[in-house]
Structures are given as structure tokens and as C-alpha cells.
XYZ file of N, CA and C in Angstrom:
435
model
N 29.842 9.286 -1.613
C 28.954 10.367 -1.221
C 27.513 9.972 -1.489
N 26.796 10.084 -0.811
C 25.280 10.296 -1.031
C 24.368 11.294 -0.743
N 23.509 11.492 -2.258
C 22.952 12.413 -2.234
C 21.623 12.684 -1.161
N 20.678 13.482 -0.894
C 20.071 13.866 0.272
C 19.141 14.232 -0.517
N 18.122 14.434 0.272
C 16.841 14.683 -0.354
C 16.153 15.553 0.766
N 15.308 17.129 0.480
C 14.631 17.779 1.824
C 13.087 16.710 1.471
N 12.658 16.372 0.703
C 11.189 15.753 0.493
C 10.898 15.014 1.831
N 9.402 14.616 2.322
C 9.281 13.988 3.087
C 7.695 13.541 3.137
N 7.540 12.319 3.419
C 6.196 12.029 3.802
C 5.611 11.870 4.870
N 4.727 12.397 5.555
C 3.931 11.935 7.166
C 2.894 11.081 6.727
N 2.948 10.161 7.063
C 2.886 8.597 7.035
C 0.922 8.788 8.139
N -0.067 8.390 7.848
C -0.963 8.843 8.667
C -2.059 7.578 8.911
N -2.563 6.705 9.884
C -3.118 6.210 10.417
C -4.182 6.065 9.112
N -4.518 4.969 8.310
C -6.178 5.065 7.310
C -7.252 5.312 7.687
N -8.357 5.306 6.748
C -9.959 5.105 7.077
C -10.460 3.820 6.414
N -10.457 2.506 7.532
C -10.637 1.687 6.937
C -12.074 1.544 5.695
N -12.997 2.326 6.223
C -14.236 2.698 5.860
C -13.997 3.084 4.336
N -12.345 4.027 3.616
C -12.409 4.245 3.005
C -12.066 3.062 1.685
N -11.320 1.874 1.950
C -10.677 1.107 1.440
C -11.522 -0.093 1.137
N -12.839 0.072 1.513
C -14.088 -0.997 1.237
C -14.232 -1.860 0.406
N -13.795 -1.194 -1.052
C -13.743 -1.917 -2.796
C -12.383 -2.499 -2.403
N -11.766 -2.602 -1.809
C -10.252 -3.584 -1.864
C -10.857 -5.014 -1.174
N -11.441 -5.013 -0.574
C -11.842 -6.340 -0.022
C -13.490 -6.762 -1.187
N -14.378 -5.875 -1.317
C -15.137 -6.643 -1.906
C -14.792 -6.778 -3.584
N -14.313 -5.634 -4.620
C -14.597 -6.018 -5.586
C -12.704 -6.052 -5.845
N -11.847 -6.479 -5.202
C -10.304 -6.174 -5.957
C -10.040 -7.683 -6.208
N -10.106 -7.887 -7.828
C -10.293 -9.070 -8.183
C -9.358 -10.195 -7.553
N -7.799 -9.706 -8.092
C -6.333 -10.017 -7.347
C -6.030 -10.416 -5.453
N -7.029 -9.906 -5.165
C -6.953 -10.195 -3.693
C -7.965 -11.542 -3.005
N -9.080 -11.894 -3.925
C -10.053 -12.703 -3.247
C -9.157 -14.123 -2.884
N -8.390 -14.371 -3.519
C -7.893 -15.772 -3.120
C -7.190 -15.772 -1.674
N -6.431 -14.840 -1.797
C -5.699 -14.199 -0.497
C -7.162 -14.487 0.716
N -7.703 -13.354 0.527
C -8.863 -13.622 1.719
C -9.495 -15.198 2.100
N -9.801 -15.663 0.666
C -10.424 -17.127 1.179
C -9.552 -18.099 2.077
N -8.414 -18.400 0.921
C -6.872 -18.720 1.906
C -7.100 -18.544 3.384
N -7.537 -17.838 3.821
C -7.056 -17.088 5.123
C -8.746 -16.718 5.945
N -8.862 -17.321 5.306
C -10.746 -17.299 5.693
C -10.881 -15.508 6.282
N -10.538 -15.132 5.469
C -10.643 -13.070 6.444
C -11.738 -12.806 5.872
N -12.752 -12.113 6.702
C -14.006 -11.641 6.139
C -13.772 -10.043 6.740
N -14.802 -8.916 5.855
C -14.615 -7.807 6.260
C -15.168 -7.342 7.617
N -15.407 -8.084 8.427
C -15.856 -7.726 10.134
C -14.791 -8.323 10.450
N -13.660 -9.264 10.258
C -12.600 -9.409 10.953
C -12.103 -8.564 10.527
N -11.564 -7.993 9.443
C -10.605 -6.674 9.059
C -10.858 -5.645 9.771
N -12.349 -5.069 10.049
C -12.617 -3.607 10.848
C -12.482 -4.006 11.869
N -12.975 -5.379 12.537
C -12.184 -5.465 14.037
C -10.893 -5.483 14.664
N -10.017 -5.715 13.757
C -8.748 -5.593 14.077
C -8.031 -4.512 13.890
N -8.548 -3.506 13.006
C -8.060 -2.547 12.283
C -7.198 -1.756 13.164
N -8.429 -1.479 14.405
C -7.666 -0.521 15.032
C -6.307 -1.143 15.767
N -6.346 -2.118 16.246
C -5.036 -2.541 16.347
C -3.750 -3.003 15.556
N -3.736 -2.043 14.421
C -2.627 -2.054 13.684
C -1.627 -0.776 13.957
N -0.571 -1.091 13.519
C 0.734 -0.141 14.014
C 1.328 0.602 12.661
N 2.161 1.421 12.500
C 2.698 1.904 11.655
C 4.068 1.259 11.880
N 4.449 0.982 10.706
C 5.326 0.028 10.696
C 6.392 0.768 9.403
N 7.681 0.742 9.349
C 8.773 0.779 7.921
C 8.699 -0.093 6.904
N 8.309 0.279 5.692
C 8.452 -0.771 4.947
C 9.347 -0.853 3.374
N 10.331 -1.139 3.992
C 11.787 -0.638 2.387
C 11.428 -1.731 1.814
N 11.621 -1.371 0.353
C 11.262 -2.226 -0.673
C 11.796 -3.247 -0.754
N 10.835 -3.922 -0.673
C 10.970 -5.380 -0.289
C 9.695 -6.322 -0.736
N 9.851 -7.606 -1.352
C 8.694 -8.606 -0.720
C 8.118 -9.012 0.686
N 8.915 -8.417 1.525
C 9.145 -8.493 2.952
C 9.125 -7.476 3.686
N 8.144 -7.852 4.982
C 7.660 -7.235 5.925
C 8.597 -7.724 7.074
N 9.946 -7.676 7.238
C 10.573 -8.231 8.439
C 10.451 -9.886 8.045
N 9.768 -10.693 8.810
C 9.705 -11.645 8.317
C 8.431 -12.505 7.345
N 7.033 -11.643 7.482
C 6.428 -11.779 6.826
C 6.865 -11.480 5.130
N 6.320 -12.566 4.242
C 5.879 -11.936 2.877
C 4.793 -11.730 2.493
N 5.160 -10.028 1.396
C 3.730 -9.890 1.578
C 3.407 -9.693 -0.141
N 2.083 -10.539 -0.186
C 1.805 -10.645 -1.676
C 1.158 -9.340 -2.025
N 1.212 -9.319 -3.064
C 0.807 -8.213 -4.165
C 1.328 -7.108 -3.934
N 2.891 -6.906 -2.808
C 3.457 -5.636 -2.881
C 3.849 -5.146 -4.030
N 4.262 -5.781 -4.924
C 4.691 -5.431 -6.221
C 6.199 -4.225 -5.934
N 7.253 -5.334 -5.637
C 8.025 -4.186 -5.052
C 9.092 -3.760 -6.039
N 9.200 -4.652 -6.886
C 10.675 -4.304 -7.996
C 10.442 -3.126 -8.983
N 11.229 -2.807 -9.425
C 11.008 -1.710 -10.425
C 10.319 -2.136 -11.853
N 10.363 -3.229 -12.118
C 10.278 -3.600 -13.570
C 8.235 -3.856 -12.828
N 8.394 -4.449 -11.531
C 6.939 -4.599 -11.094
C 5.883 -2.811 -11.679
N 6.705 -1.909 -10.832
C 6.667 -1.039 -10.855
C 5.907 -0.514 -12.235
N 7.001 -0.926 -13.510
C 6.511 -0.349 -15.091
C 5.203 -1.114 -14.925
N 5.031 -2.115 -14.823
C 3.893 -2.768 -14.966
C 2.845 -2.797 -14.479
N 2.756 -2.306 -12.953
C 1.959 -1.759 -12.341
C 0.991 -0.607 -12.497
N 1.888 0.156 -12.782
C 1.295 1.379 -12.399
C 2.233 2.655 -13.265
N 3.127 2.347 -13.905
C 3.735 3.299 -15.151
C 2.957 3.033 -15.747
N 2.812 1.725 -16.827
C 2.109 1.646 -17.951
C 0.670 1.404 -17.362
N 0.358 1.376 -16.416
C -1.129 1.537 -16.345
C -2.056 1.912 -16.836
N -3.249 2.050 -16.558
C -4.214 2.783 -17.823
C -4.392 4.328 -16.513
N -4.475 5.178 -17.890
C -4.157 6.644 -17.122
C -5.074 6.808 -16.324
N -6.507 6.068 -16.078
C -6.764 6.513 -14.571
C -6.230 6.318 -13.331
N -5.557 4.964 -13.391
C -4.800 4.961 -12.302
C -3.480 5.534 -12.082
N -3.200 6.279 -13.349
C -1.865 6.414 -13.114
C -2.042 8.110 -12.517
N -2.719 8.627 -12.786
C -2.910 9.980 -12.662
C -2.948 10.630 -11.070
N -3.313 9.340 -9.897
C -3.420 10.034 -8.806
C -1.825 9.718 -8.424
N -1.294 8.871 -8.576
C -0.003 8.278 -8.739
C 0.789 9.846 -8.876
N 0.426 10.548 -10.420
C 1.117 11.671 -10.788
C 1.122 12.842 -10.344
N -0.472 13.057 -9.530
C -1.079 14.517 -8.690
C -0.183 14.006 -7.311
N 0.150 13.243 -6.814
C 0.902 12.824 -5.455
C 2.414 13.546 -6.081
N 2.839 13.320 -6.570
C 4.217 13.021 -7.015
C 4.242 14.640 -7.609
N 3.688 15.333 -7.945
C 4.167 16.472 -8.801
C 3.595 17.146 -7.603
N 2.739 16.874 -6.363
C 2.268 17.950 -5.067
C 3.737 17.669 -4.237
N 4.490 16.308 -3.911
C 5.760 16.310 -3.309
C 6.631 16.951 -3.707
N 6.742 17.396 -5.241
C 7.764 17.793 -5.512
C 8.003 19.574 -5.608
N 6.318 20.037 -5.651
C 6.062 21.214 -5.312
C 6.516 21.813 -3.715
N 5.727 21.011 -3.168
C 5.426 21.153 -1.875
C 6.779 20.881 -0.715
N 7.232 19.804 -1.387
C 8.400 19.290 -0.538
C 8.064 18.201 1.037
N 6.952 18.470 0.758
C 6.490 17.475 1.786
C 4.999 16.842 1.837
N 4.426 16.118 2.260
C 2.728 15.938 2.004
C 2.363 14.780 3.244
N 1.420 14.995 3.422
C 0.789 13.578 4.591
C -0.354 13.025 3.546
N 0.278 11.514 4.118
C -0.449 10.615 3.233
C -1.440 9.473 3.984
N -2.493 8.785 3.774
C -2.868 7.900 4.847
C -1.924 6.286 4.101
N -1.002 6.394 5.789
C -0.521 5.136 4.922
C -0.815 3.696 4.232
N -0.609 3.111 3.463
C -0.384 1.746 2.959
C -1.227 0.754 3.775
N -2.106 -0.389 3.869
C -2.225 -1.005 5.015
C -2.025 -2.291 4.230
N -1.353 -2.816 5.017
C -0.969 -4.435 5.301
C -1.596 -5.447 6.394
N -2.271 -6.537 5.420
C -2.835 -7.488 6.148
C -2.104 -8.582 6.816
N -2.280 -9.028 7.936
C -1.186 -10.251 8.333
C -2.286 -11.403 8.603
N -2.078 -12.735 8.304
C -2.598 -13.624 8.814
C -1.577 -15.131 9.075
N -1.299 -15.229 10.083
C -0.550 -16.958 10.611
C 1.084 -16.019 9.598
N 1.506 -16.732 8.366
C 3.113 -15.851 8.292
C 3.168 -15.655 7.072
N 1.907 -14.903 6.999
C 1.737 -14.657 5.680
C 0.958 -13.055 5.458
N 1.581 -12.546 4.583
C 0.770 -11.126 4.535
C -0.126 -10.431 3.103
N -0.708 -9.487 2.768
C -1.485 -9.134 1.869
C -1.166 -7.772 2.069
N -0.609 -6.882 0.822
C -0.917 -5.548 0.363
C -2.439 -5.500 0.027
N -3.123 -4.412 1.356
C -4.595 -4.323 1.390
C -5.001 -3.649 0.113
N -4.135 -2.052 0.634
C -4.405 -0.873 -0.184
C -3.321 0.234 -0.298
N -3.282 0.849 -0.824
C -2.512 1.720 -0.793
C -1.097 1.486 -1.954
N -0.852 0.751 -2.879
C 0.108 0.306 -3.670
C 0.886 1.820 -4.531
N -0.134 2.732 -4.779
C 0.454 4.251 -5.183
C 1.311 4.803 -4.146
N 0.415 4.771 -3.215
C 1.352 5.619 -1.769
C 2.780 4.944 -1.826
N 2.478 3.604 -2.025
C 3.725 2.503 -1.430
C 5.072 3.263 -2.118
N 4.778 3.193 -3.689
C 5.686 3.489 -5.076
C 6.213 5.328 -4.628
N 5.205 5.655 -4.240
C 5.425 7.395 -4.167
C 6.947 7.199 -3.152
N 6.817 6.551 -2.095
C 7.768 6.678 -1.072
C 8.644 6.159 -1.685
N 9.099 4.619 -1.998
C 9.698 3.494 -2.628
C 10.528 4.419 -3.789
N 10.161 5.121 -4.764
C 10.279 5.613 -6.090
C 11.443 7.202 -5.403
N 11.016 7.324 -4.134
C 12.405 8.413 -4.079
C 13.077 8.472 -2.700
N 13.281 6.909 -2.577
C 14.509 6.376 -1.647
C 14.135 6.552 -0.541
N 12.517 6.659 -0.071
C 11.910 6.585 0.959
C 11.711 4.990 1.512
N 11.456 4.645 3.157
C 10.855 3.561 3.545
C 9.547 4.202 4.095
N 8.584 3.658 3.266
C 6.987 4.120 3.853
C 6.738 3.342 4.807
N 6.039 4.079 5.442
C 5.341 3.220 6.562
C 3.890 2.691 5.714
N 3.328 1.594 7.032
C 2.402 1.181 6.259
C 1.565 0.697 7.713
N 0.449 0.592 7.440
C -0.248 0.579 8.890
C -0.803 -1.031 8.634
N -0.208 -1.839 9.413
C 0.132 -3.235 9.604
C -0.779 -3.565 10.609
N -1.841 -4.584 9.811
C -2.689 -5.342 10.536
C -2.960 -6.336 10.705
N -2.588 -6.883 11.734
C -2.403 -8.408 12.426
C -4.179 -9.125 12.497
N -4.438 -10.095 12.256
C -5.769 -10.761 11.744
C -5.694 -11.560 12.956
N -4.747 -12.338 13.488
C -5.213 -13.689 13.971
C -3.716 -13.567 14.881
């Protein structure tokens, strides 16, 4: 038997505009970008041609991998359980409004792609919110090159 769940997330297109500090100051990501020579006028140019895409927990995007998903559970404690409580707190206002609410729209996750290789842009809370109660989030998947 398996149990069921009414919860649900609407999965919603980003503002790349809003995710700005992930490319200039997110320490963990600069190697990724150089790697891949991505500068932030290739990211907003492509942006809009990204898709909403399923993404079950996984290191894997279909056949892409994608770094810094941080997808395991033990990733998880380490991430963003034991975090320092500012980050953990929007993590907790998401999660205690789903469980009120029973449902919430979120702007999804975005994922960078470049040649066969991918990058968790932003969105790593959203990711866990879905991930954490047997959801596959979508994630708005953006192809570089």
C-alpha cells in the first residue's frame, strides 16, 4: 500500500533578475561558471528559453549531472537542516505554509546546462521542500550552449 498525500506544489517560471547573487557572489558556484566560460549576459540570454522540467531526486537530470544538487538526505542534514538559522528559516516558513495551506506556488529551481554537464543555479530550498515530501519538482532548465 502506499500512502497519498493532498499537498501540492505549482512549480512557476523564475525572475532571473531575482537570482543575481547566485552568479556573482555564490562562492561554490564560480568554478562551475569559469569551467564553462558562462558569463551573466549568456545566462539572461538564454533564460527565456528554458523549460520546466521533473526533477526526482537525483544527481541527475535525465542524462545530465548536475553539481551542487545536493540530493541525498544525509546531503540534506548538511545543507540546510544544520544550517545556520538564516537559511534555514525560509526553508521552514515554506514548509509550515504547505502544510497549512495544502498547497503553494513556488518559482521553480533553475538549472544550468552547458555541453553534458549541469549546475544547480538557485533554488536548492524549493528543491528539498518538494524532494523532502515525495514530490518531483520541477525546475526551470536552462540550456547555455
Amino acid at each position: 500500500m502506499n500512502s497519498q498525500s493532498n499537498l501540492s506544489i505549482t512549480w512557476l517560471k523564475p525572475d532571473i533578475e531575482e537570482e543575481r547573487w547566485e552568479f556573482f557572489n555564490h562562492p561554490a558556484k564560480q568554478e562551475w561558471y569559469r569551467l564553462h566560460a558562462v558569463t551573466w549576459d549568456l545566462i539572461v540570454a538564454g533564460f527565456d528559453s528554458g523549460v520546466l522540467v521533473p526533477y526526482p531526486r537525483s544527481g541527475m537530470l535525465g542524462d545530465i549531472p548536475v553539481a551542487l544538487s545536493y540530493y541525498s538526505y544525509s546531503d540534506y542534514q548538511t545543507y540546510l537542516a544544520k544550517a545556520r538559522r538564516g537559511y534555514r528559516i525560509n526553508y521552514s516558513r515554506m514548509e509550515d505554509a504547505l502544510q497549512k495551506v495544502g498547497s503553494l506556488d513556488l518559482k521553480a529551481p533553475i538549472i544550468l546546462s552547458s555541453g553534458e554537464e549541469g549546475v544547480l543555479f538557485s533554488g536548492y530550498r524549493r528543491l528539498c521542500l518538494g524532494w523532502n515530501y515525495g514530490m518531483a519538482p520541477y525546475v526551470w532548465l536552462v540550456p547555455l550552449r
